[in-house]
CSV table of C-alpha atoms in Angstrom, one decimal:
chain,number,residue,atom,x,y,z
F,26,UNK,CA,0.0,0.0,0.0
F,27,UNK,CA,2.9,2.3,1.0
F,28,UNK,CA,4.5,1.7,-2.1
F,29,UNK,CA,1.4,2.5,-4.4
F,30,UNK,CA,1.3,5.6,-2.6
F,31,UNK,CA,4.4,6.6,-2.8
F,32,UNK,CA,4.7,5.8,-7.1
F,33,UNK,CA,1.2,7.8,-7.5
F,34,UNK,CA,2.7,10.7,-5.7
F,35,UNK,CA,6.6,10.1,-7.7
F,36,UNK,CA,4.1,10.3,-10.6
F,37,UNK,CA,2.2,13.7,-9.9
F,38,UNK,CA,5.6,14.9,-8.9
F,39,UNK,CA,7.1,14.2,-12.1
F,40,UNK,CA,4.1,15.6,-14.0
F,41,UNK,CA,4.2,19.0,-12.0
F,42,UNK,CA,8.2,19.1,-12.9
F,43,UNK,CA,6.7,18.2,-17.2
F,44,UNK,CA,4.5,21.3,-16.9
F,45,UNK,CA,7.0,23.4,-15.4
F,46,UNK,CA,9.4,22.5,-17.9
F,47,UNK,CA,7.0,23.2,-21.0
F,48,UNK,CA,6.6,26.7,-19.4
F,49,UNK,CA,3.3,29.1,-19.5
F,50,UNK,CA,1.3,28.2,-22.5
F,51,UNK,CA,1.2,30.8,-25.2
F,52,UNK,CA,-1.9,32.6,-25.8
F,53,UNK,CA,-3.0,34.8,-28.8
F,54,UNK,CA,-1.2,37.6,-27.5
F,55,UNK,CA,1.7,36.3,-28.1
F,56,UNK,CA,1.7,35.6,-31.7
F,57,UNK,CA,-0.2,38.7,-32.2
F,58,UNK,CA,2.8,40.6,-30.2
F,59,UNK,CA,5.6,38.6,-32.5
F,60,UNK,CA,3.5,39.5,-35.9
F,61,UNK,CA,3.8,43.0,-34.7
F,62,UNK,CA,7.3,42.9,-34.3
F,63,UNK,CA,7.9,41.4,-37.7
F,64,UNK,CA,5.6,44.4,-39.3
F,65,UNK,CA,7.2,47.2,-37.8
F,66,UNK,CA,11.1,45.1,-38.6
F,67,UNK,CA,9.6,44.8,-42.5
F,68,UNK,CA,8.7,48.4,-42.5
F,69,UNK,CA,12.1,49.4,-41.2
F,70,UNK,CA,14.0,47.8,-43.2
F,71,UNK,CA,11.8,48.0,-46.7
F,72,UNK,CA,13.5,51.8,-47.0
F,73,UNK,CA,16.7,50.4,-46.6
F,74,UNK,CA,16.0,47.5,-49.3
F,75,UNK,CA,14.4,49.7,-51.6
F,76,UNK,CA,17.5,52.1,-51.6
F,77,UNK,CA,19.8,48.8,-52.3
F,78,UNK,CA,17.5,47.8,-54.9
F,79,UNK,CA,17.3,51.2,-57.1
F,80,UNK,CA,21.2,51.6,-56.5
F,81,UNK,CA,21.8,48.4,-58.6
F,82,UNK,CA,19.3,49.2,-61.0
F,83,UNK,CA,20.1,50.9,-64.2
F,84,UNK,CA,18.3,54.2,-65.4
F,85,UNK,CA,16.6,52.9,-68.3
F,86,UNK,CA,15.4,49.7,-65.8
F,87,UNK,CA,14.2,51.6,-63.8
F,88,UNK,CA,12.1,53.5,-66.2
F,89,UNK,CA,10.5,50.5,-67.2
F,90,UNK,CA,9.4,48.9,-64.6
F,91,UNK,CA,9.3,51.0,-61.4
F,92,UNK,CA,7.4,48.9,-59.3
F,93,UNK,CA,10.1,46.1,-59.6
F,94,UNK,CA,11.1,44.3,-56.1
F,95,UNK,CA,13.5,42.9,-57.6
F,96,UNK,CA,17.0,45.2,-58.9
F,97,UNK,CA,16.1,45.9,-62.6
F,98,UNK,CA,18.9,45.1,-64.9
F,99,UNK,CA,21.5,44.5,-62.1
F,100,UNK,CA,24.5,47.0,-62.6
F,101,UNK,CA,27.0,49.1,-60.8
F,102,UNK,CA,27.2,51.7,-63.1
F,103,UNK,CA,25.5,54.0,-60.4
F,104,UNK,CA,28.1,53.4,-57.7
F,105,UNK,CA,30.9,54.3,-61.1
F,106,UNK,CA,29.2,57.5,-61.5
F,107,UNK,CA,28.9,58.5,-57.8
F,108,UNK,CA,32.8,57.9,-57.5
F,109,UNK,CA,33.6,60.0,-60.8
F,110,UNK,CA,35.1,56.5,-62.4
F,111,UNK,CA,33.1,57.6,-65.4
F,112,UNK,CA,33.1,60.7,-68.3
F,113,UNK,CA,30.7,62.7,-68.5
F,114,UNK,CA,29.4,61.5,-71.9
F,115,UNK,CA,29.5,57.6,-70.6
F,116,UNK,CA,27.4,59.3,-67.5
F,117,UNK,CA,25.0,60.5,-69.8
F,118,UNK,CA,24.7,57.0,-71.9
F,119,UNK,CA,23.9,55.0,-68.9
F,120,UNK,CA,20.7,57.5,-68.1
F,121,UNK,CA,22.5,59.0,-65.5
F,122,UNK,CA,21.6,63.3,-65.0
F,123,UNK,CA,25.3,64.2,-65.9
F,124,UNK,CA,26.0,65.7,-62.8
F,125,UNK,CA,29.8,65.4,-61.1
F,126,UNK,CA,30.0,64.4,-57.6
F,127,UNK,CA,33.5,64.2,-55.3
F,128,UNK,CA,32.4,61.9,-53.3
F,129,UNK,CA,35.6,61.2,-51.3
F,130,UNK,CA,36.1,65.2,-50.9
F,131,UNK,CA,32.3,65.2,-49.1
F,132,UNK,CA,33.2,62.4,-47.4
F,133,UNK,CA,36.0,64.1,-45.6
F,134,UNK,CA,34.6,67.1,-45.2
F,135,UNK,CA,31.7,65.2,-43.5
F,136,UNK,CA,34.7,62.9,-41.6
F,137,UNK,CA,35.9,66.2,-40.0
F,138,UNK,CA,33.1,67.8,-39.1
F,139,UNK,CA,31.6,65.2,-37.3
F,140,UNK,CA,35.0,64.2,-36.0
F,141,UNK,CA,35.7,67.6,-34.4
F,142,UNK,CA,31.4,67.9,-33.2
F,143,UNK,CA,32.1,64.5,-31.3
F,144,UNK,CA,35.2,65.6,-29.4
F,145,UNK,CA,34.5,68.7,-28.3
F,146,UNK,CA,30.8,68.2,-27.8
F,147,UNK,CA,31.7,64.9,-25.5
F,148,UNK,CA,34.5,66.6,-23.3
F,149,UNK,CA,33.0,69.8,-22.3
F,150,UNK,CA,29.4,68.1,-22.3
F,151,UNK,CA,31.2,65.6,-19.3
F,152,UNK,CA,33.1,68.3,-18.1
F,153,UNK,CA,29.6,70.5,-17.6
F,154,UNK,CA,27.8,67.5,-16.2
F,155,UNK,CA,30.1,66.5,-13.4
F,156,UNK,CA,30.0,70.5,-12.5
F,157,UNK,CA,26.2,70.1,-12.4
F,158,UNK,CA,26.2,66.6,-10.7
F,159,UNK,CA,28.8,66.8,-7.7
F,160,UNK,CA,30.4,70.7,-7.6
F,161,UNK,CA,28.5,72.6,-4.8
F,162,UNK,CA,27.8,76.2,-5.9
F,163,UNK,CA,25.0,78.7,-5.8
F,164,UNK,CA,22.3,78.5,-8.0
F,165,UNK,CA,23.1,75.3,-9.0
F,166,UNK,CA,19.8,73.6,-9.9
F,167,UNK,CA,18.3,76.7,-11.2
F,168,UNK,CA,21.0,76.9,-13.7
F,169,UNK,CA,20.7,73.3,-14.7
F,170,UNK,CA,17.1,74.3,-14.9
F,171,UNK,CA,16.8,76.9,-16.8
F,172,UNK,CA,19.9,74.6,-19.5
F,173,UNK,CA,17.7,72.2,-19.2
F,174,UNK,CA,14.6,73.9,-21.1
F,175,UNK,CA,16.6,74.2,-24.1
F,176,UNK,CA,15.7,71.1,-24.9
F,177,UNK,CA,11.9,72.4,-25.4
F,178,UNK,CA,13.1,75.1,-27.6
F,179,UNK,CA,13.2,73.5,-31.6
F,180,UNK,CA,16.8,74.1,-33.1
F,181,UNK,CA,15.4,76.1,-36.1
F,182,UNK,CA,14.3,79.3,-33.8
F,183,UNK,CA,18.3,79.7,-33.1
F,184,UNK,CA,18.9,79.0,-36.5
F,185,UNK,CA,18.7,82.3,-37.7
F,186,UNK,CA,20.7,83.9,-35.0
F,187,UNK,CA,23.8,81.5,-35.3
F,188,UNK,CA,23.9,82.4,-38.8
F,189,UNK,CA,24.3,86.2,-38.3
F,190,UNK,CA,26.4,85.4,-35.7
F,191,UNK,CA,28.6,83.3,-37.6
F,192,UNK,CA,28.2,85.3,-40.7
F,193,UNK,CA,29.5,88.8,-38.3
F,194,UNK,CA,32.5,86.6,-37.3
F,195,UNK,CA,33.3,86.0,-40.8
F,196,UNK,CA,33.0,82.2,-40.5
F,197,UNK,CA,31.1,81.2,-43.7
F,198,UNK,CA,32.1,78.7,-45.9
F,199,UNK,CA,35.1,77.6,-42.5
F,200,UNK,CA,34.7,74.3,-41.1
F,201,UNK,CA,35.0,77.1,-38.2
F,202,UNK,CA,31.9,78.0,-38.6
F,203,UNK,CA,29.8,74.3,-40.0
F,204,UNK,CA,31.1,72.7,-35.8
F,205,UNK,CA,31.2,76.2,-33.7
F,206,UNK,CA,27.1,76.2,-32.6
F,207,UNK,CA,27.8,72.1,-31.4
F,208,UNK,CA,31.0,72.2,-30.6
F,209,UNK,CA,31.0,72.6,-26.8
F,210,UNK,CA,27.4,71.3,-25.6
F,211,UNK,CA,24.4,70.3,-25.3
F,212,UNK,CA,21.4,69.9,-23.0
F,213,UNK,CA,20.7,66.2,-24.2
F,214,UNK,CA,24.5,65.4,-24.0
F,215,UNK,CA,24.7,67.6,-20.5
F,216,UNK,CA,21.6,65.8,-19.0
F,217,UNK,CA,22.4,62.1,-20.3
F,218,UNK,CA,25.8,62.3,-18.6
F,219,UNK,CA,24.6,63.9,-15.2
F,220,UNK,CA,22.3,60.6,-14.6
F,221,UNK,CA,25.2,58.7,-15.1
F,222,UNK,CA,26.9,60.6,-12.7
F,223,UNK,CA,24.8,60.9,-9.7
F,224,UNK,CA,24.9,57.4,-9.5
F,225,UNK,CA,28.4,57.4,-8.9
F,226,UNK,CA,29.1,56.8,-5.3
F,227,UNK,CA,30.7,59.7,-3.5
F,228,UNK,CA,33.1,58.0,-1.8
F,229,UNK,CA,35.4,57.1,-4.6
F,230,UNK,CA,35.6,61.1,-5.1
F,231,UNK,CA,36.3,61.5,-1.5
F,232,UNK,CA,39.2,58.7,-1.3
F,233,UNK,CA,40.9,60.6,-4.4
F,234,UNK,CA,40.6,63.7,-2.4
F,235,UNK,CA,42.5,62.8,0.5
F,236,UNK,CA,44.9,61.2,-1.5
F,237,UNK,CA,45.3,65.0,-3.7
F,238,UNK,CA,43.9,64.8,-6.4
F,239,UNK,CA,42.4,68.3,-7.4
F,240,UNK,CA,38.6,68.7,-8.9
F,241,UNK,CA,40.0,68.4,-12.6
F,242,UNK,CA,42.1,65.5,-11.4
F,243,UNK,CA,39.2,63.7,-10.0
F,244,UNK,CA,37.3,63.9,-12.8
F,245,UNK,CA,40.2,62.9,-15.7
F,246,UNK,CA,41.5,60.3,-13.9
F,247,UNK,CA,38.9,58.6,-11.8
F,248,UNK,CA,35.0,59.9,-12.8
F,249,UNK,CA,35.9,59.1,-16.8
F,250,UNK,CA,37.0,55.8,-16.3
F,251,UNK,CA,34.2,54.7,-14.8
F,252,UNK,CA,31.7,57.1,-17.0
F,253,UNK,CA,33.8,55.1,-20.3
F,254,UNK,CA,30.7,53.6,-21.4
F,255,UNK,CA,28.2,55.7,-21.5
F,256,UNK,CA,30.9,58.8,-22.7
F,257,UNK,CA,31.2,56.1,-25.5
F,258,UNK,CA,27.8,55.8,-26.3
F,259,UNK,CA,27.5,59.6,-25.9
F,260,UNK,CA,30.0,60.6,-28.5
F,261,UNK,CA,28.3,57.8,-31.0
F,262,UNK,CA,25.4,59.6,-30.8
F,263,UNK,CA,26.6,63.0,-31.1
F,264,UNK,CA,29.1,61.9,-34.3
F,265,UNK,CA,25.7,60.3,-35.7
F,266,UNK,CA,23.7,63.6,-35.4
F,267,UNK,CA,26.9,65.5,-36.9
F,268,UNK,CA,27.1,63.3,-39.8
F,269,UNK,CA,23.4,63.4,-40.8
F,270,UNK,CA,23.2,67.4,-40.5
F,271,UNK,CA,22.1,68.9,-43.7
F,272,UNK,CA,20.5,72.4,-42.7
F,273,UNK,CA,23.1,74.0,-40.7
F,274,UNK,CA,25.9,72.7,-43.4
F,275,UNK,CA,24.3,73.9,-46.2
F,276,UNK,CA,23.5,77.7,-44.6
F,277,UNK,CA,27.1,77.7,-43.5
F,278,UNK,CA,28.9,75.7,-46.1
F,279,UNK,CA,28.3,76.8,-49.5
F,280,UNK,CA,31.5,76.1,-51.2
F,281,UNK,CA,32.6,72.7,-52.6
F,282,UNK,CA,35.7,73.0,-50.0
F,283,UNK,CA,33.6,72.8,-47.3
F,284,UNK,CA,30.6,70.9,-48.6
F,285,UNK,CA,29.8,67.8,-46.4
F,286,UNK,CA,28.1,64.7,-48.1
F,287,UNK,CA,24.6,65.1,-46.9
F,288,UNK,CA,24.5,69.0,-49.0
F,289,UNK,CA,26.2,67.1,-51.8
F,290,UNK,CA,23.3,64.7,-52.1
F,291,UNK,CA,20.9,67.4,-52.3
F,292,UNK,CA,22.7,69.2,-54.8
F,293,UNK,CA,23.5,66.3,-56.8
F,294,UNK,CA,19.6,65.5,-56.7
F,295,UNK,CA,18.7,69.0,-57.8
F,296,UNK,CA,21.1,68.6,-61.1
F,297,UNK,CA,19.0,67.1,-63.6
F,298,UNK,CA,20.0,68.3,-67.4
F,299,UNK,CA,18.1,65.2,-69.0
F,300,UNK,CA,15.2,66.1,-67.1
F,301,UNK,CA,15.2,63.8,-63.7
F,302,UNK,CA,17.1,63.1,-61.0
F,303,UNK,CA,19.4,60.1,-61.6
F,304,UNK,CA,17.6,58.3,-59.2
F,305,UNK,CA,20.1,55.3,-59.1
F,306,UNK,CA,22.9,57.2,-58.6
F,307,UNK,CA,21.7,58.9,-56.0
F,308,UNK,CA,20.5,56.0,-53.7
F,309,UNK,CA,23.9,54.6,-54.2
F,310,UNK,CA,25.7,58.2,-52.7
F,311,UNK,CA,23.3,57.6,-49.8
F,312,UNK,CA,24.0,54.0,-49.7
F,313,UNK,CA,27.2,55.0,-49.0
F,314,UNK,CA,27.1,57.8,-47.3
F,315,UNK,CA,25.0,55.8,-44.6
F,316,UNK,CA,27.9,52.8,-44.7
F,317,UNK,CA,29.9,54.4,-41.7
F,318,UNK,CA,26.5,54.6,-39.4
F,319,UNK,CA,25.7,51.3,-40.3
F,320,UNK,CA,29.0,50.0,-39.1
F,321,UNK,CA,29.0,52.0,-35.6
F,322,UNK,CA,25.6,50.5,-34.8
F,323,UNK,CA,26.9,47.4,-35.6
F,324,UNK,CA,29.7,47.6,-33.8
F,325,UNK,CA,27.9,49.6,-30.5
F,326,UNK,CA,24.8,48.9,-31.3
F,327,UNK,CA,24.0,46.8,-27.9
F,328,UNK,CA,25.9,49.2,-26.3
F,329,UNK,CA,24.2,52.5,-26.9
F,330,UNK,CA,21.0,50.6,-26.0
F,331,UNK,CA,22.2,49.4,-22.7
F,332,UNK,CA,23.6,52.7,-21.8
F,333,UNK,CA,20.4,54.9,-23.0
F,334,UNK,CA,18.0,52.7,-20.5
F,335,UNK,CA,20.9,52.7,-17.3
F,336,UNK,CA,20.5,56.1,-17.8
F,337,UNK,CA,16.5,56.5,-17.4
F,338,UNK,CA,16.0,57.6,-21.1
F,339,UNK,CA,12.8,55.8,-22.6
């Protein structure tokens, strides 16, 4: 009898263990929650496919059949004409708009600009931030405060008055003049580092204290090591938002020189001789163009995530 018992309850055991195993069964929620996810991936990435897919496309394809999925009369003679491997009357036979772009002279412009934007916008930002998170000093939370509503204000009502500025200085057409309104700070870069911050503890600052280290030594040698994450993911954010500026850049920047890829694009879409755009052509420049963002958020991609939610952004 004892033994029955003790094999019926071995078996309800066992069972219990089966079901916990399995895990929660999944309702209609589920599946309706995954076929949302697949939507919104499709309709993020369709933009990105349809860009590849006109790039290695020819003109007169193109023409033909525009609603194609498929590349139309697969080719490469739009990436040819985008890097000036071609003449002008070869441009003009494959149904391209004529139009000469140095792509590798944009592409350093745009290299430095957003090189330059990413170094000084990340040290002074960090700098600012540990003066707002840990420095005791009058006024200190009004100040961050009132920095802090900048973020309401849109970037086109200072627009205007950076350009006068910059124009009284006599910094058009400088590189000077493309970095010198995001070149020290910002509120987003100012606020995203002071979380980060304040969740250091204090004692760390206080054991470098006694040992001598000064405010500026504290900071460089102990508060950025630790902060050497989300300073990271700071300055790929800020060297993204450099490199995908086109209104400032083209107010500022007017000569070739100085001209960074994302102007270059929109000129070399508004140069149509043959009467339109070389469409091809110019989804390959922005293929391109966008090559260098695709390989940071590749690269840091899990990062920057990781970061933006430790430090309360949503």
């Amino acid at each position: 009898m004892s033994t029955t018992t003790l094999s019926s309850r071995n078996t309800r055991e066992t069972k219990k263990l089966a079901r916990r195993s399995v895990g929660p069964r999944k309702g209609p929620g589920h599946y309706v929650a995954w076929a949302c996810l697949i939507a919104i991936l499709i309709i993020t990435i369709l933009p990105f496919y349809w860009m590849v897919r006109t790039s290695l496309s020819s003109m007169s394809g193109l023409a033909e059949h525009p609603g194609s999925i498929l590349p139309v009369d697969i080719t490469l003679d739009a990436y040819r004409r985008v890097f000036g491997l071609v003449d002008l009357q070869e441009n003009l036979a494959q149904g391209g708009a004529g139009a000469a772009m140095n792509f590798w002279l944009y592409l350093r412009n745009s290299a430095i600009v957003a090189t330059v934007v990413m170094i000084g916008q990340t040290l002074f930002s960090a700098m600012a931030a540990y003066a707002f998170a840990r420095l005791r000093w009058r006024g200190r939370n009004l100040v961050f405060t009132i920095f802090l509503s900048a973020l309401m204000v849109p970037s086109i009502f200072t627009t205007i008055p950076n350009f006068v500025l910059i124009k009284d200085l006599g910094l058009l057409n400088t590189f000077t003049g493309i970095v010198a309104p995001t070149f020290f700070m910002t509120p987003f870069a100012i606020f995203f580092l002071r979380q980060f911050f304040l969740g250091i503890p204090r004692e760390i600052e206080e054991a470098a204290r006694i040992d001598g280290a000064s405010n500026f030594g504290t900071f460089f040698k102990v508060i950025v090591p630790m902060a050497k994450a989300p300073i990271t993911t700071l300055a790929v954010l800020t060297f993204i938002t450099a490199w995908n500026d086109y209104l400032w850049p083209l107010l500022v920047g007017q000569r070739e020189e100085v001209r960074v890829l994302t102007v270059a694009l929109g000129i070399f879409r508004s140069q149509t001789p043959q009467g339109s755009p070389d469409w091809a052509g110019l989804m390959a420049g922005a293929l391109m163009a966008a090559v260098p963002i695709i390989i940071l958020f590749l690269i840091l991609g899990k990062q920057i995530v990781n970061n933006l939610g430790f430090s309360g952004l949503k």
